[in-house]
PDB file of C-alpha atoms in Angstrom:
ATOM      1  CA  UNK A   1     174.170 141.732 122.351  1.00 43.00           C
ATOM      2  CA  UNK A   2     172.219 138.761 120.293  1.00 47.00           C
ATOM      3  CA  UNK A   3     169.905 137.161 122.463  1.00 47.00           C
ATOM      4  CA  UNK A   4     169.514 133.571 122.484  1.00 44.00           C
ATOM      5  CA  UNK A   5     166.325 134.094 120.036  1.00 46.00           C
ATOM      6  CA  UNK A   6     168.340 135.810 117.155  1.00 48.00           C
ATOM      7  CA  UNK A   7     170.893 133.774 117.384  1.00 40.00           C
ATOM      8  CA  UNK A   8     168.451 130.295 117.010  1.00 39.00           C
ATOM      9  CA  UNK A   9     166.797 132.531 114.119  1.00 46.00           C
ATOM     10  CA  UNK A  10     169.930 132.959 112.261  1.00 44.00           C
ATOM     11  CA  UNK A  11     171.187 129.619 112.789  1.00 44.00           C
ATOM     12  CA  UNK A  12     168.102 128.255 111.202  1.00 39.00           C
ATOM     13  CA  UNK A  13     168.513 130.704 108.424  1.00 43.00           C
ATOM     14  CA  UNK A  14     172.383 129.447 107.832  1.00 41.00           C
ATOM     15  CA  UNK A  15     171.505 126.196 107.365  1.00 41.00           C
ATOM     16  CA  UNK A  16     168.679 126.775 104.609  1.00 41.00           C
ATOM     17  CA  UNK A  17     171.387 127.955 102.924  1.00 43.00           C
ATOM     18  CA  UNK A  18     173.099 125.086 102.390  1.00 44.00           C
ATOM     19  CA  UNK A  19     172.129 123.229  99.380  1.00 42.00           C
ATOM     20  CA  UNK A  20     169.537 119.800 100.248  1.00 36.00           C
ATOM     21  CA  UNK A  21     172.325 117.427  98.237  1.00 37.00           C
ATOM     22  CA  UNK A  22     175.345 119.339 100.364  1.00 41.00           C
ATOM     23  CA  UNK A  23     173.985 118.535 103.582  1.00 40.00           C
ATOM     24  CA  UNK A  24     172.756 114.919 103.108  1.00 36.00           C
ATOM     25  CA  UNK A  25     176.615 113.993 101.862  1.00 40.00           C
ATOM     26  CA  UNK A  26     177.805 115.210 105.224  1.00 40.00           C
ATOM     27  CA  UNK A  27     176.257 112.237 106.868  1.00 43.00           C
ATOM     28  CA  UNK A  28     179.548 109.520 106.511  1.00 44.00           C
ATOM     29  CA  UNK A  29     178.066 107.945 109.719  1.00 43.00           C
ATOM     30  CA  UNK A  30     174.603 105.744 110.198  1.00 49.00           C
ATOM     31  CA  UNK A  31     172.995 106.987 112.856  1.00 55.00           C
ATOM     32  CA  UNK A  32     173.367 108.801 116.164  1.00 57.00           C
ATOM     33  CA  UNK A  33     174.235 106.184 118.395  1.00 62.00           C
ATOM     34  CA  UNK A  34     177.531 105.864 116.220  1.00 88.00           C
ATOM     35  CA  UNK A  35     178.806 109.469 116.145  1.00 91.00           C
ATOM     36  CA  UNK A  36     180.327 110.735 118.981  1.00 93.00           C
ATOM     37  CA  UNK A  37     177.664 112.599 121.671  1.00 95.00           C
ATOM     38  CA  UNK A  38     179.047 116.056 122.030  1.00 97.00           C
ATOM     39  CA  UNK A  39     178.518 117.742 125.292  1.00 98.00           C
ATOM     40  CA  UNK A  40     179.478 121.194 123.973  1.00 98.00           C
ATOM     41  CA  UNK A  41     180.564 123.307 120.906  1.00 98.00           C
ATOM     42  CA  UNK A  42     182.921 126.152 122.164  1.00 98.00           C
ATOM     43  CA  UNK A  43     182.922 129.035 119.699  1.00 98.00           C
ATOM     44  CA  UNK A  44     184.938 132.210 119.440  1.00 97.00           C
ATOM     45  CA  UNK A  45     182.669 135.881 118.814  1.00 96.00           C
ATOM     46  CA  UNK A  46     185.785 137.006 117.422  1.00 95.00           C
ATOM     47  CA  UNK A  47     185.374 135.522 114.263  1.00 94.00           C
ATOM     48  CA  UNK A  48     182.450 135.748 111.822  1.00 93.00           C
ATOM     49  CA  UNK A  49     182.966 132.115 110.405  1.00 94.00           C
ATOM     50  CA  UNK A  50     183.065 130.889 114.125  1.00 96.00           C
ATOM     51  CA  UNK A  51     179.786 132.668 114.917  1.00 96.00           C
ATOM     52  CA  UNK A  52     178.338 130.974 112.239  1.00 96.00           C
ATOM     53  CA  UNK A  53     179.758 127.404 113.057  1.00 97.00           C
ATOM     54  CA  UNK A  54     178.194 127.888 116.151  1.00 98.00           C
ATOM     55  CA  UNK A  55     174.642 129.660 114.832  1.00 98.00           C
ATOM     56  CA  UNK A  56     174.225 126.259 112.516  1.00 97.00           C
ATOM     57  CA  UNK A  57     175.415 123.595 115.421  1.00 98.00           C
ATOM     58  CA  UNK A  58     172.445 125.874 117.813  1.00 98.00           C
ATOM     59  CA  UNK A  59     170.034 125.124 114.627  1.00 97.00           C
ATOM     60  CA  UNK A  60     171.436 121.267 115.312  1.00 96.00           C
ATOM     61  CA  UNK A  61     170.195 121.042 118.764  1.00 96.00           C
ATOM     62  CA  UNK A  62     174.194 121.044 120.301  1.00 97.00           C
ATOM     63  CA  UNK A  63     174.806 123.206 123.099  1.00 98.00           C
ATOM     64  CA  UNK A  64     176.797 125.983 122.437  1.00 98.00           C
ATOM     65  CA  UNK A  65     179.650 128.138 124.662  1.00 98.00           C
ATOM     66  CA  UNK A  66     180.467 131.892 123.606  1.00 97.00           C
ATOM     67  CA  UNK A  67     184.584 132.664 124.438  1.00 96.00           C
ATOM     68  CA  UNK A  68     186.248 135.483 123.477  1.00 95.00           C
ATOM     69  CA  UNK A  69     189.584 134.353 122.676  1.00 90.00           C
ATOM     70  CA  UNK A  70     190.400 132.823 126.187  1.00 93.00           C
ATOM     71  CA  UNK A  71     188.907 129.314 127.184  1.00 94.00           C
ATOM     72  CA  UNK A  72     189.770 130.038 130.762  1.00 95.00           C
ATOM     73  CA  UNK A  73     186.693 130.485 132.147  1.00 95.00           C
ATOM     74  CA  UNK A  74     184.740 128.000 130.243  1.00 97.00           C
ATOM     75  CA  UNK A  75     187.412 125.586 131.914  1.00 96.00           C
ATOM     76  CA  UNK A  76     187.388 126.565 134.997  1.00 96.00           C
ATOM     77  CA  UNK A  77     183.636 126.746 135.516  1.00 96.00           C
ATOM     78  CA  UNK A  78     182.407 124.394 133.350  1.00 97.00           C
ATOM     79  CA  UNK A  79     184.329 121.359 131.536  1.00 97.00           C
ATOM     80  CA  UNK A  80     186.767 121.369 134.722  1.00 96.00           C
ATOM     81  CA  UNK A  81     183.844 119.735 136.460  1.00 97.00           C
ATOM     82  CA  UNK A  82     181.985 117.695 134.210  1.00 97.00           C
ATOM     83  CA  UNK A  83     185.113 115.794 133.142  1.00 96.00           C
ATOM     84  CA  UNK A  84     185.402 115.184 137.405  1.00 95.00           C
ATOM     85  CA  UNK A  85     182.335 113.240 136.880  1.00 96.00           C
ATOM     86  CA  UNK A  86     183.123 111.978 133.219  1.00 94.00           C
ATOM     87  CA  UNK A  87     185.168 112.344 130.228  1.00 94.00           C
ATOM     88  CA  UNK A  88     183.189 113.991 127.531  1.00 96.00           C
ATOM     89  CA  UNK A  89     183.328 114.745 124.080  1.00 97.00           C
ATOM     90  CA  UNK A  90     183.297 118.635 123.338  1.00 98.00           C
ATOM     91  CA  UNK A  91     184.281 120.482 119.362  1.00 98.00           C
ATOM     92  CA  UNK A  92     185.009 124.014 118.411  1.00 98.00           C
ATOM     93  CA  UNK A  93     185.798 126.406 115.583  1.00 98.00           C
ATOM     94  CA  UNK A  94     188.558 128.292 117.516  1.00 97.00           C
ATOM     95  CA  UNK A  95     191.761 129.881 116.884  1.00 96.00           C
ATOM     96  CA  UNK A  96     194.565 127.683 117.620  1.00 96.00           C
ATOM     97  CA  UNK A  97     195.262 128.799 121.251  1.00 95.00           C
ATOM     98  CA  UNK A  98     192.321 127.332 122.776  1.00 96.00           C
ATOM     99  CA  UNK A  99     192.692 124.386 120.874  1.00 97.00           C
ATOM    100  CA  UNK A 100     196.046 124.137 122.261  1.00 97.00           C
ATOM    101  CA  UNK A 101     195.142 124.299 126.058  1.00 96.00           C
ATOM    102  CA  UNK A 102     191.833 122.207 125.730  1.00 97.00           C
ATOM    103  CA  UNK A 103     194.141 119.445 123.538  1.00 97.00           C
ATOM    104  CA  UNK A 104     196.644 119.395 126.447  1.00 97.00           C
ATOM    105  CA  UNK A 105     193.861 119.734 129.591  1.00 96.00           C
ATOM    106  CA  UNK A 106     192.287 116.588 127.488  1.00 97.00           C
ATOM    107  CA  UNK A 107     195.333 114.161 127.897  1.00 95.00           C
ATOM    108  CA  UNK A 108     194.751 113.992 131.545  1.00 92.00           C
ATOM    109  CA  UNK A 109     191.178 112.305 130.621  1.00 92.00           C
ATOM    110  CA  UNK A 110     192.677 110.022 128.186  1.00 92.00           C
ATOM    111  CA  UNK A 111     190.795 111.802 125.723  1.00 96.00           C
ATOM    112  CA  UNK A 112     192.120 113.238 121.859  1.00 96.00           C
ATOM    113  CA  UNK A 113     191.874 115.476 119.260  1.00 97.00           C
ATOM    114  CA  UNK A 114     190.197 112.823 117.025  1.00 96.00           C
ATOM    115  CA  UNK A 115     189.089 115.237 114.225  1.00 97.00           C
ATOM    116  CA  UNK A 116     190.911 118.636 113.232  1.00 98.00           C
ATOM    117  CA  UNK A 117     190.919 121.220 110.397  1.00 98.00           C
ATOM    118  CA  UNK A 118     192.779 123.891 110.263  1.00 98.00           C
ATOM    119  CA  UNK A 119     191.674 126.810 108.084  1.00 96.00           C
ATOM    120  CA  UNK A 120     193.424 129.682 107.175  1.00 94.00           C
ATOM    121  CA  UNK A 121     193.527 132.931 104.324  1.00 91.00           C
ATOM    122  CA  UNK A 122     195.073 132.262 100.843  1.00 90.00           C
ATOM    123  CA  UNK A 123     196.074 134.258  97.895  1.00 87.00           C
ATOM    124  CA  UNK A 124     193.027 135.717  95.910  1.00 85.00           C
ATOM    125  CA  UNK A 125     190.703 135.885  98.938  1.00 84.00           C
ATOM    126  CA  UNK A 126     190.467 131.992  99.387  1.00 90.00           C
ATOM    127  CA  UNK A 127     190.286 130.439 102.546  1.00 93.00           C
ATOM    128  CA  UNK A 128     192.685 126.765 102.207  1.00 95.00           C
ATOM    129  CA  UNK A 129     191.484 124.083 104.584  1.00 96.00           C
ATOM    130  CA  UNK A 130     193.305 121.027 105.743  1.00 97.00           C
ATOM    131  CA  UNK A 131     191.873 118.198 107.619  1.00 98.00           C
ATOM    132  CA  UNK A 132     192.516 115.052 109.682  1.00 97.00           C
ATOM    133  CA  UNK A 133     190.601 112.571 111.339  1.00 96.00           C
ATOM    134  CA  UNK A 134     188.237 109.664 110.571  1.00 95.00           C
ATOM    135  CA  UNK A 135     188.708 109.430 106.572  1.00 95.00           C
ATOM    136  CA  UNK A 136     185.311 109.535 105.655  1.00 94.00           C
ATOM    137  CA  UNK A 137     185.001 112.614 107.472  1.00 96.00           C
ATOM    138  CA  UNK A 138     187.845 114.637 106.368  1.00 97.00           C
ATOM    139  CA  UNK A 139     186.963 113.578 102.562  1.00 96.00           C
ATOM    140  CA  UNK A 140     183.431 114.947 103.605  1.00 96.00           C
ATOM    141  CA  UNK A 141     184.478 118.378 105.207  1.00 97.00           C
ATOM    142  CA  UNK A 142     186.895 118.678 102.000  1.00 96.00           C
ATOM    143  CA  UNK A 143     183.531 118.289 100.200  1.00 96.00           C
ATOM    144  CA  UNK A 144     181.359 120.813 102.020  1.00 94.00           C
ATOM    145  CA  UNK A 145     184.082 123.473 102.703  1.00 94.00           C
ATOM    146  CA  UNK A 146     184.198 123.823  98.778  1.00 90.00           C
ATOM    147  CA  UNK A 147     180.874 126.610  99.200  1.00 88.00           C
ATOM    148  CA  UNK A 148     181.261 130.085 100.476  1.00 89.00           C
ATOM    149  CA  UNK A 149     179.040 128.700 103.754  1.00 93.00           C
ATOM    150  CA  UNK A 150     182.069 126.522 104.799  1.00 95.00           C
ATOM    151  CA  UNK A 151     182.019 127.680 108.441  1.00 95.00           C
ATOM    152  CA  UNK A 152     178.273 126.575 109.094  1.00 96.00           C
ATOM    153  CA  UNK A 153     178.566 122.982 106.703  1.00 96.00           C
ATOM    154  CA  UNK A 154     181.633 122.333 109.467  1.00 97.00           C
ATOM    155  CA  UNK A 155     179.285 121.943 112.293  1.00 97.00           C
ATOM    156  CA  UNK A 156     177.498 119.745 110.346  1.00 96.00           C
ATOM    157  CA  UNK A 157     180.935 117.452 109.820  1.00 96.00           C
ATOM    158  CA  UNK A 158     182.007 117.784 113.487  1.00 96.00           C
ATOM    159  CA  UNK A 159     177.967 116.379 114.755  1.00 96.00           C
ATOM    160  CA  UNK A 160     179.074 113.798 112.208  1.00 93.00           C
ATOM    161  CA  UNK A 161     182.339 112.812 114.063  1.00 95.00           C
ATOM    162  CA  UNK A 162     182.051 109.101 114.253  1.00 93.00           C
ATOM    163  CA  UNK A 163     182.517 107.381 117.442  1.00 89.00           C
ATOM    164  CA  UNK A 164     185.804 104.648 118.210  1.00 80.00           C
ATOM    165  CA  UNK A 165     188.449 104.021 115.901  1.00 77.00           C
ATOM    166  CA  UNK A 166     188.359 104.797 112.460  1.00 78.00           C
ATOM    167  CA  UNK A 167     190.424 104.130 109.493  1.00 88.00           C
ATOM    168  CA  UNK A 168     192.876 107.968 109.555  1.00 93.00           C
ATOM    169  CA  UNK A 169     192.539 110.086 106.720  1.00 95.00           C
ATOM    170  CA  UNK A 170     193.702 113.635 105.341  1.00 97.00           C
ATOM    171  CA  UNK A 171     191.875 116.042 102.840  1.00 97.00           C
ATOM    172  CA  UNK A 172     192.486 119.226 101.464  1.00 96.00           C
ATOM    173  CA  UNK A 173     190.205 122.025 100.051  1.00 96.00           C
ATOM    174  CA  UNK A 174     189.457 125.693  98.599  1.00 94.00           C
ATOM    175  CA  UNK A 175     186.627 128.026  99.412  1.00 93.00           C
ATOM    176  CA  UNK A 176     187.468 130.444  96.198  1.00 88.00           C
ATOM    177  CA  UNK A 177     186.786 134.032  96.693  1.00 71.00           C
ATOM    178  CA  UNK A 178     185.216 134.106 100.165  1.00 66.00           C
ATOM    179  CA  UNK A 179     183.363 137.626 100.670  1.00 56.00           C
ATOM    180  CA  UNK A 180     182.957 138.103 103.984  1.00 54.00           C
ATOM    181  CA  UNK A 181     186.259 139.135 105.728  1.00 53.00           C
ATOM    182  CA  UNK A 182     188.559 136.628 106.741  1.00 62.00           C
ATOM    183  CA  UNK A 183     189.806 135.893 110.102  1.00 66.00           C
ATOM    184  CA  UNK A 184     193.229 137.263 110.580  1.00 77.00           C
ATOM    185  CA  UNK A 185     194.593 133.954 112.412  1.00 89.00           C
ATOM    186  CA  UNK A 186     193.606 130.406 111.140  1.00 95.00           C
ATOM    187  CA  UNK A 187     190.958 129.131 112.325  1.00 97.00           C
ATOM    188  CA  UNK A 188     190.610 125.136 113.898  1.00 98.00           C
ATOM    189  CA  UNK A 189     187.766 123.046 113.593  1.00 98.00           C
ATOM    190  CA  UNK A 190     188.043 120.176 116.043  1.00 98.00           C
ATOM    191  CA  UNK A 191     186.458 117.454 117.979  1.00 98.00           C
ATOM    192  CA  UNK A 192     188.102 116.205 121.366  1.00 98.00           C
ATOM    193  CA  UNK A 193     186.526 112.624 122.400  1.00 96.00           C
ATOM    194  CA  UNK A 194     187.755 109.397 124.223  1.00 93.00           C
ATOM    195  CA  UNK A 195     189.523 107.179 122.671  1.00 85.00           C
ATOM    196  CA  UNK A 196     188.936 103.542 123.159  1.00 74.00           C
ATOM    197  CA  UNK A 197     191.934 101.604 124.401  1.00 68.00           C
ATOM    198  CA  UNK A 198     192.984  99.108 121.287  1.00 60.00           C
TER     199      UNK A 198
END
């Protein structure tokens, strides 16, 4: 088991591995009182590209939830109750089943999927993303998802997630030749916030 220590460590270490220029472009939004405040970033230990989503949003400062596959109990003891008190935002690099559940559980708060990307094996040992959202941000994951340390630029994009309506955009990309082993399922990136009534 990684203890909280490592896992800080490692995070820190992911993200000095991302080229200065790649990480400054990731910025589409000025300043933190326009992105959207997340309360948590649910990751899956399933995954090796999820564990390090979560490693470099840890290195970030966001608080991060472990699942293994099944959001139940996160929901049930956690984000049940704090979206009794408040809606809140919360982003993940999941497979698509907890994704589905949170997406749904969301609708209740009048909150969305604002930001998604899905992410999935291709021929030749790629990984093929696919994004929507905010258009400056889905031209910006396209952007960082292009280097072999896709997984940890995402959290990056997703602390990024502008807050209140932005123009809608889609973006496609290719991490070529990915050597770690890919995840036999796609993978989602996401961001689940309020929406403000138009």
């Amino acid at each position: 088991m990684t203890s909280r220590r490592e896992f800080l460590r490692a995070g820190l270490a992911t993200s000095a591995l991302l080229p200065v220029g790649a990480r400054a472009s990731f910025a589409g939004v000025e300043g933190p009182a326009s992105r959207v405040s997340l309360y948590k970033v649910l990751y899956d230990t399933r995954f090796a590209a999820s564990v390090a989503f979560a490693r470099r949003a840890a290195a970030r400062g966001l608080r991060v939830h472990a699942m293994t596959g099944d959001m139940t109990s996160f929901w049930y003891h956690d984000l049940y109750h704090r979206w009794q008190q408040a809606p809140v935002a919360i982003a993940g690099l999941t497979g698509h089943g907890a994704l589905f559940c949170l997406e749904r559980l969301a609708w209740e708060q009048r909150m969305r999927v604002v930001y998604r990307g899905e992410h999935a094996a291709a021929a030749g040992g790629c990984i093929a993303h696919r994004f929507e959202g905010p258009a400056q941000l889905a031209a910006a994951a396209a952007e960082a998802t292009a280097s072999v340390h896709w997984a940890a630029a995402l959290a990056d994009i997703v602390a990024d997630c502008p807050r209140g309506r932005a123009q809608s955009g889609t973006a496609q990309s290719l991490t070529a030749r990915v050597d770690a082993a890919t995840a036999a399922e796609p993978l989602f990136s996401w961001v689940i916030a309020p929406v403000p009534r138009a």
